[in-house]
Amino acid sequence: MKPQIVNAKMNKVLFQSRLVRLGMFLLAAASVVLLMGSSSLDDSVYITDEGVTKEYKTNETDVYSILREEDYELSTNDRVSYTRDDNNTGHITIYRAFEVSVTADGETRSFATIGGDVSSALKATDIDLGADDTVDREFTDELYPDMEINVTRVDYEDRQEETEIPYEIEYVDNTNHTIGYENVLVEGESGTLVTYYRDTYIDGEYSETEELDEEIVKEPVTMVIERGTATAHPYAETYSPSDITLVDGIPANYTRVLSGRSTAYTAYEGASTASGRLAQVGVVAVNPNVIPYGSELYIVSQDGSRVYGYAVAGDTGSAMMNGHALVDLYMNTYEDCCNWGAVYVDVYVLSEGNG
């Protein structure tokens, strides 16, 4: 029995010896791990944040673990890049997000970004530009914190307006009618002018109007009115009354004017005059030494109440030659002669005759 006890004790001693050796092995292994870990602390990582770069020693390989270890906090929209070079050195760059606002259509839209340009900001906020819309920035301008971008909506509306073109009035003088007489020869018609405009609206509010063009779509028609210019109805009507222009009842153009007593006479049909002309209305007797035969005349009473009218000097008589009368007017009937009587007249010489 005793040897068994000895053997049991020996076995116990041997078992305890094995435990001691195992513990020493595990302790040595742990020491190796710690040494390896402490050696990795020699690895460098450079962290750049908001333009500032700092160097850190770490045994971490996960970028977010490294940032947490060095107390770098990230917001939702921040971005991080991580690279390692041949020397097993890490480089971490933090891109901090910032707010940019875009205002359009009365609404301001804000978003977070780490960079870009104005064009990307419009895309990020789903702002579509019309052909005439404007932006208060250049599309290539870089974004920066708290940048404000404003979009102006520009709309155009084209329209046209019709306006009436008043017709003009043209007067045709007629020496065979008295002043105050009017007769419409051509009815006047108004024309139509179309003007084209472009209205500008800025963000829905009226801004200005630009005149683009104008077009006459209907020409006006000039009204033509015949009007009398004689102070009284002429006894001797002119064949072409427009050949003589009267102003206030007297010729506008004449070489001279003679004033004196007028009488009236008549003759049988077919009678001839001293100048060889046929005796008829419009041929008057004169002193050819004063008014040569063939002179064109316009004769009106001095008070304007009577008008003999256009005449040609073509006859003579004793009354004119002795100075008792300036002119003797041919009339159709004896009654007309009596009605005329003796009237003081002004004789306007329109052109001088040559006999």
Short mmCIF file of C-alpha atoms in Angstrom, two decimals:
data_model
loop_
_atom_site.label_atom_id
_atom_site.label_comp_id
_atom_site.label_asym_id
_atom_site.label_seq_id
_atom_site.Cartn_x
_atom_site.Cartn_y
_atom_site.Cartn_z
CA MET A 1 0.00 0.00 0.00
CA LYS A 2 2.71 2.49 0.78
CA PRO A 3 4.33 2.43 -2.65
CA GLN A 4 0.95 3.34 -4.15
CA ILE A 5 0.76 6.36 -1.91
CA VAL A 6 4.25 7.36 -2.99
CA ASN A 7 3.33 6.90 -6.60
CA ALA A 8 0.19 9.04 -6.14
CA LYS A 9 2.19 11.82 -4.60
CA MET A 10 4.68 11.64 -7.36
CA ASN A 11 1.96 11.84 -9.96
CA LYS A 12 0.56 14.93 -8.22
CA VAL A 13 3.95 16.58 -8.21
CA LEU A 14 4.48 15.79 -11.86
CA PHE A 15 1.01 17.23 -12.77
CA GLN A 16 1.70 20.43 -10.89
CA SER A 17 5.04 20.74 -12.66
CA ARG A 18 3.31 20.46 -16.03
CA LEU A 19 0.84 23.23 -15.03
CA VAL A 20 3.73 25.50 -14.07
CA ARG A 21 5.45 24.93 -17.40
CA LEU A 22 2.18 25.56 -19.33
CA GLY A 23 1.62 28.82 -17.47
CA MET A 24 5.12 29.97 -18.21
CA PHE A 25 4.58 29.19 -21.89
CA LEU A 26 1.33 31.11 -22.05
CA LEU A 27 2.94 34.08 -20.26
CA ALA A 28 5.79 34.07 -22.75
CA ALA A 29 3.35 33.92 -25.65
CA ALA A 30 1.37 36.86 -24.23
CA SER A 31 4.55 38.83 -23.91
CA VAL A 32 5.28 38.23 -27.59
CA VAL A 33 1.80 39.46 -28.56
CA LEU A 34 2.22 42.59 -26.46
CA LEU A 35 5.58 43.28 -28.00
CA MET A 36 4.16 42.86 -31.48
CA GLY A 37 1.28 45.19 -30.63
CA SER A 38 3.54 47.84 -29.25
CA SER A 39 5.71 47.62 -32.31
CA SER A 40 2.65 48.43 -34.54
CA LEU A 41 2.27 51.67 -32.65
CA ASP A 42 5.25 52.79 -34.64
CA ASP A 43 2.95 53.04 -37.78
CA SER A 44 2.08 56.65 -38.71
CA VAL A 45 -1.21 58.02 -40.00
CA TYR A 46 -1.64 61.59 -41.19
CA ILE A 47 -5.11 63.05 -40.73
CA THR A 48 -6.06 66.21 -42.66
CA ASP A 49 -9.17 68.01 -41.44
CA GLU A 50 -10.24 71.49 -42.63
CA GLY A 51 -6.79 72.16 -44.04
CA VAL A 52 -4.90 71.12 -40.89
CA THR A 53 -2.78 67.93 -41.01
CA LYS A 54 -1.69 66.05 -37.87
CA GLU A 55 0.38 62.89 -37.42
CA TYR A 56 -0.72 60.04 -35.14
CA LYS A 57 0.66 56.63 -34.11
CA THR A 58 -1.82 53.79 -34.15
CA ASN A 59 -2.13 50.05 -34.34
CA GLU A 60 -5.59 50.29 -35.91
CA THR A 61 -6.12 49.55 -39.58
CA ASP A 62 -9.80 50.55 -39.91
CA VAL A 63 -10.13 54.21 -40.90
CA TYR A 64 -13.19 54.89 -38.77
CA SER A 65 -11.60 53.17 -35.77
CA ILE A 66 -8.57 55.41 -36.21
CA LEU A 67 -10.77 58.54 -36.35
CA ARG A 68 -12.70 57.48 -33.25
CA GLU A 69 -9.43 56.73 -31.49
CA GLU A 70 -8.21 60.26 -32.25
CA ASP A 71 -11.55 61.88 -31.34
CA TYR A 72 -12.53 62.99 -34.85
CA GLU A 73 -16.30 63.27 -35.19
CA LEU A 74 -18.06 62.98 -38.54
CA SER A 75 -21.42 64.40 -39.56
CA THR A 76 -23.83 62.56 -41.82
CA ASN A 77 -22.68 64.21 -45.06
CA ASP A 78 -18.93 64.34 -44.35
CA ARG A 79 -16.75 62.23 -46.60
CA VAL A 80 -13.43 60.47 -45.85
CA SER A 81 -10.63 59.19 -48.08
CA TYR A 82 -7.94 56.76 -46.82
CA THR A 83 -4.75 55.64 -48.55
CA ARG A 84 -1.54 53.89 -47.51
CA ASP A 85 1.84 54.36 -49.18
CA ASP A 86 4.76 51.98 -49.62
CA ASN A 87 6.11 52.83 -46.17
CA ASN A 88 2.87 51.56 -44.65
CA THR A 89 2.00 55.14 -43.72
CA GLY A 90 -1.70 56.05 -43.75
CA HIS A 91 -3.22 59.25 -45.09
CA ILE A 92 -6.74 60.20 -44.08
CA THR A 93 -8.50 63.28 -45.49
CA ILE A 94 -11.80 64.46 -44.04
CA TYR A 95 -14.05 66.43 -46.38
CA ARG A 96 -16.44 68.44 -44.23
CA ALA A 97 -19.92 69.02 -45.69
CA PHE A 98 -21.32 72.56 -45.75
CA GLU A 99 -24.71 74.10 -46.48
CA VAL A 100 -25.58 75.75 -49.79
CA SER A 101 -28.99 77.26 -50.57
CA VAL A 102 -30.71 77.74 -53.94
CA THR A 103 -33.73 80.05 -54.20
CA ALA A 104 -36.13 79.69 -57.13
CA ASP A 105 -39.88 80.13 -57.63
CA GLY A 106 -40.22 81.74 -54.20
CA GLU A 107 -38.77 78.66 -52.46
CA THR A 108 -35.34 78.20 -50.91
CA ARG A 109 -33.83 74.73 -51.02
CA SER A 110 -30.78 73.91 -48.92
CA PHE A 111 -28.49 70.91 -49.17
CA ALA A 112 -25.20 69.68 -47.75
CA THR A 113 -22.23 69.12 -50.01
CA ILE A 114 -18.48 68.72 -49.83
CA GLY A 115 -17.91 70.77 -52.99
CA GLY A 116 -18.81 71.27 -56.62
CA ASP A 117 -19.97 74.20 -58.69
CA VAL A 118 -23.17 76.15 -59.25
CA SER A 119 -24.23 73.81 -62.02
CA SER A 120 -24.06 70.82 -59.66
CA ALA A 121 -26.01 72.74 -57.02
CA LEU A 122 -28.88 73.34 -59.45
CA LYS A 123 -28.88 69.65 -60.29
CA ALA A 124 -28.80 68.64 -56.63
CA THR A 125 -31.84 70.80 -55.86
CA ASP A 126 -33.75 69.71 -58.97
CA ILE A 127 -33.88 73.24 -60.42
CA ASP A 128 -34.52 73.25 -64.14
CA LEU A 129 -33.72 76.46 -65.99
CA GLY A 130 -35.86 77.85 -68.76
CA ALA A 131 -34.29 79.25 -71.91
CA ASP A 132 -34.48 82.82 -70.59
CA ASP A 133 -33.98 82.25 -66.86
CA THR A 134 -30.95 83.79 -65.19
CA VAL A 135 -28.69 82.83 -62.26
CA ASP A 136 -26.81 85.37 -60.15
CA ARG A 137 -23.68 83.20 -60.32
CA GLU A 138 -21.55 81.73 -63.03
CA PHE A 139 -22.26 78.04 -63.61
CA THR A 140 -18.58 77.26 -63.02
CA ASP A 141 -18.32 79.14 -59.71
CA GLU A 142 -17.14 76.82 -56.90
CA LEU A 143 -19.43 76.24 -53.95
CA TYR A 144 -18.50 77.48 -50.49
CA PRO A 145 -20.13 77.36 -47.04
CA ASP A 146 -23.41 79.27 -46.70
CA MET A 147 -23.35 80.17 -50.38
CA GLU A 148 -26.67 81.56 -51.67
CA ILE A 149 -27.67 81.02 -55.29
CA ASN A 150 -30.67 82.87 -56.73
CA VAL A 151 -32.54 81.85 -59.84
CA THR A 152 -34.64 84.47 -61.61
CA ARG A 153 -37.47 83.23 -63.78
CA VAL A 154 -37.83 85.29 -66.96
CA ASP A 155 -40.92 84.87 -69.11
CA TYR A 156 -41.97 86.69 -72.27
CA GLU A 157 -45.43 87.23 -73.68
CA ASP A 158 -45.83 88.49 -77.23
CA ARG A 159 -48.93 90.43 -78.14
CA GLN A 160 -50.19 92.82 -80.78
CA GLU A 161 -52.37 95.87 -80.78
CA GLU A 162 -54.35 97.41 -83.60
CA THR A 163 -54.65 101.17 -83.84
CA GLU A 164 -56.54 103.29 -86.29
CA ILE A 165 -54.63 105.43 -88.75
CA PRO A 166 -56.72 108.55 -89.38
CA TYR A 167 -57.22 109.40 -93.00
CA GLU A 168 -56.01 112.70 -94.36
CA ILE A 169 -58.16 115.28 -96.08
CA GLU A 170 -57.15 116.77 -99.39
CA TYR A 171 -58.94 119.83 -100.71
CA VAL A 172 -59.36 120.57 -104.37
CA ASP A 173 -60.12 124.23 -104.98
CA ASN A 174 -62.85 125.09 -107.44
CA THR A 175 -63.04 128.70 -108.54
CA ASN A 176 -66.49 128.10 -110.00
CA HIS A 177 -68.01 127.73 -106.54
CA THR A 178 -68.28 130.12 -103.65
CA ILE A 179 -66.36 129.96 -100.42
CA GLY A 180 -68.11 127.54 -98.09
CA TYR A 181 -69.12 125.13 -100.83
CA GLU A 182 -67.80 121.60 -100.29
CA ASN A 183 -68.36 118.40 -102.18
CA VAL A 184 -66.79 115.05 -101.24
CA LEU A 185 -65.16 113.55 -104.30
CA VAL A 186 -63.54 110.57 -102.53
CA GLU A 187 -64.72 109.16 -99.22
CA GLY A 188 -61.95 108.82 -96.65
CA GLU A 189 -61.21 105.51 -94.95
CA SER A 190 -59.13 104.95 -91.84
CA GLY A 191 -56.17 102.61 -92.04
CA THR A 192 -55.03 99.98 -89.56
CA LEU A 193 -51.64 99.82 -87.87
CA VAL A 194 -50.61 96.64 -86.03
CA THR A 195 -47.90 97.07 -83.40
CA TYR A 196 -46.13 94.01 -82.00
CA TYR A 197 -45.02 94.06 -78.36
CA ARG A 198 -43.13 91.75 -76.01
CA ASP A 199 -43.95 91.92 -72.28
CA THR A 200 -41.30 90.75 -69.82
CA TYR A 201 -42.22 89.12 -66.51
CA ILE A 202 -39.63 88.61 -63.77
CA ASP A 203 -40.57 85.86 -61.32
CA GLY A 204 -44.17 86.25 -62.44
CA GLU A 205 -44.26 90.04 -62.00
CA TYR A 206 -44.57 92.40 -64.95
CA SER A 207 -41.29 94.19 -65.65
CA GLU A 208 -41.29 96.01 -68.98
CA THR A 209 -42.64 96.14 -72.52
CA GLU A 210 -40.53 96.21 -75.66
CA GLU A 211 -41.88 97.30 -79.02
CA LEU A 212 -40.73 94.76 -81.58
CA ASP A 213 -42.19 95.95 -84.85
CA GLU A 214 -45.13 97.62 -86.49
CA GLU A 215 -46.95 96.98 -89.74
CA ILE A 216 -49.57 98.85 -91.68
CA VAL A 217 -52.08 96.16 -92.64
CA LYS A 218 -54.49 98.61 -94.22
CA GLU A 219 -53.49 101.86 -95.85
CA PRO A 220 -55.74 104.84 -95.13
CA VAL A 221 -57.68 106.35 -98.03
CA THR A 222 -57.39 110.11 -98.32
CA MET A 223 -60.66 111.99 -98.40
CA VAL A 224 -60.84 114.39 -101.34
CA ILE A 225 -63.10 117.39 -100.92
CA GLU A 226 -63.86 119.90 -103.60
CA ARG A 227 -64.32 123.35 -102.13
CA GLY A 228 -65.33 126.67 -103.55
CA THR A 229 -62.87 129.53 -103.39
CA ALA A 230 -64.79 132.36 -105.09
CA THR A 231 -66.42 135.08 -103.03
CA ALA A 232 -69.53 134.70 -105.23
CA HIS A 233 -70.57 132.33 -107.96
CA PRO A 234 -68.61 133.38 -111.09
CA TYR A 235 -70.60 134.44 -114.12
CA ALA A 236 -67.84 133.21 -116.43
CA GLU A 237 -66.91 129.75 -115.23
CA THR A 238 -63.45 128.50 -116.06
CA TYR A 239 -63.05 125.31 -118.07
CA SER A 240 -60.42 124.00 -115.67
CA PRO A 241 -60.99 125.71 -112.33
CA SER A 242 -57.88 124.08 -110.82
CA ASP A 243 -55.74 126.18 -113.15
CA ILE A 244 -56.48 129.21 -111.01
CA THR A 245 -55.74 129.24 -107.30
CA LEU A 246 -57.78 131.67 -105.25
CA VAL A 247 -56.95 132.76 -101.74
CA ASP A 248 -59.80 134.52 -99.98
CA GLY A 249 -61.47 135.00 -103.36
CA ILE A 250 -58.56 136.57 -105.24
CA PRO A 251 -55.86 134.96 -107.41
CA ALA A 252 -52.81 133.75 -105.55
CA ASN A 253 -50.59 134.74 -108.49
CA TYR A 254 -50.97 137.72 -110.82
CA THR A 255 -48.75 140.28 -112.51
CA ARG A 256 -50.76 143.39 -111.60
CA VAL A 257 -54.20 144.50 -110.53
CA LEU A 258 -56.28 147.34 -112.03
CA SER A 259 -59.30 148.85 -110.33
CA GLY A 260 -62.16 150.71 -112.02
CA ARG A 261 -65.71 150.79 -113.31
CA SER A 262 -67.15 147.79 -115.12
CA THR A 263 -70.11 147.64 -117.44
CA ALA A 264 -71.81 144.79 -119.29
CA TYR A 265 -72.81 144.17 -122.90
CA THR A 266 -74.13 141.43 -125.16
CA ALA A 267 -74.19 140.73 -128.89
CA TYR A 268 -75.92 138.53 -131.40
CA GLU A 269 -74.82 134.96 -131.69
CA GLY A 270 -71.71 134.53 -133.82
CA ALA A 271 -70.58 138.15 -133.53
CA SER A 272 -66.87 138.73 -133.56
CA THR A 273 -64.72 141.02 -131.46
CA ALA A 274 -62.09 143.65 -132.29
CA SER A 275 -59.37 141.06 -131.78
CA GLY A 276 -61.10 138.57 -134.06
CA ARG A 277 -62.24 136.36 -131.23
CA LEU A 278 -65.82 135.17 -131.02
CA ALA A 279 -68.01 137.32 -128.77
CA GLN A 280 -68.95 135.07 -125.86
CA VAL A 281 -68.92 134.86 -122.08
CA GLY A 282 -65.37 135.15 -120.87
CA VAL A 283 -64.27 137.60 -123.57
CA VAL A 284 -64.24 141.17 -122.31
CA ALA A 285 -63.68 144.58 -123.85
CA VAL A 286 -60.72 146.65 -122.63
CA ASN A 287 -58.46 149.49 -123.70
CA PRO A 288 -55.74 147.44 -125.41
CA ASN A 289 -53.28 150.17 -124.61
CA VAL A 290 -53.87 149.45 -120.93
CA ILE A 291 -54.62 145.74 -121.07
CA PRO A 292 -53.26 144.11 -124.22
CA TYR A 293 -55.46 141.72 -126.18
CA GLY A 294 -54.94 138.14 -125.12
CA SER A 295 -54.27 139.01 -121.49
CA GLU A 296 -55.76 136.49 -119.04
CA LEU A 297 -57.79 138.18 -116.32
CA TYR A 298 -59.73 137.41 -113.18
CA ILE A 299 -62.44 139.97 -112.38
CA VAL A 300 -64.23 140.41 -109.03
CA SER A 301 -66.21 143.31 -107.57
CA GLN A 302 -64.32 145.34 -105.04
CA ASP A 303 -66.72 144.34 -102.25
CA GLY A 304 -66.47 140.67 -103.31
CA SER A 305 -70.22 140.34 -103.70
CA ARG A 306 -70.03 139.76 -107.45
CA VAL A 307 -67.57 137.73 -109.46
CA TYR A 308 -67.31 137.77 -113.25
CA GLY A 309 -64.47 135.25 -113.03
CA TYR A 310 -61.90 134.17 -115.58
CA ALA A 311 -61.74 136.23 -118.78
CA VAL A 312 -59.59 137.05 -121.79
CA ALA A 313 -59.10 140.60 -123.11
CA GLY A 314 -60.41 140.38 -126.69
CA ASP A 315 -62.59 143.38 -127.51
CA THR A 316 -62.76 147.12 -127.01
CA GLY A 317 -65.24 149.95 -127.00
CA SER A 318 -65.50 153.72 -126.78
CA ALA A 319 -66.18 153.67 -123.04
CA MET A 320 -62.89 151.89 -122.44
CA MET A 321 -60.97 154.04 -124.87
CA ASN A 322 -62.19 157.33 -123.36
CA GLY A 323 -61.73 156.07 -119.80
CA HIS A 324 -65.40 155.96 -118.78
CA ALA A 325 -65.00 152.26 -117.95
CA LEU A 326 -62.10 149.96 -117.22
CA VAL A 327 -63.73 146.83 -118.64
CA ASP A 328 -66.94 145.88 -120.44
CA LEU A 329 -68.07 142.33 -119.59
CA TYR A 330 -69.78 140.11 -122.16
CA MET A 331 -72.97 138.45 -120.94
CA ASN A 332 -75.42 136.09 -122.50
CA THR A 333 -78.56 138.20 -122.22
CA TYR A 334 -79.62 141.79 -122.00
CA GLU A 335 -81.30 140.98 -118.70
CA ASP A 336 -78.00 139.76 -117.27
CA CYS A 337 -76.39 142.98 -118.41
CA CYS A 338 -79.05 145.01 -116.64
CA ASN A 339 -78.67 142.96 -113.47
CA TRP A 340 -74.93 143.58 -113.51
CA GLY A 341 -75.21 147.27 -114.12
CA ALA A 342 -72.14 149.37 -113.42
CA VAL A 343 -69.93 147.79 -110.74
CA TYR A 344 -66.50 148.82 -109.56
CA VAL A 345 -64.18 145.87 -109.92
CA ASP A 346 -60.61 144.75 -109.46
CA VAL A 347 -59.08 143.26 -112.58
CA TYR A 348 -56.27 140.85 -111.76
CA VAL A 349 -53.96 140.34 -114.72
CA LEU A 350 -52.90 136.69 -114.65
CA SER A 351 -50.76 136.91 -117.75
CA GLU A 352 -49.95 139.70 -120.17
CA GLY A 353 -51.26 139.33 -123.75
CA ASN A 354 -49.38 140.11 -126.93
CA GLY A 355 -52.23 141.58 -129.01
#
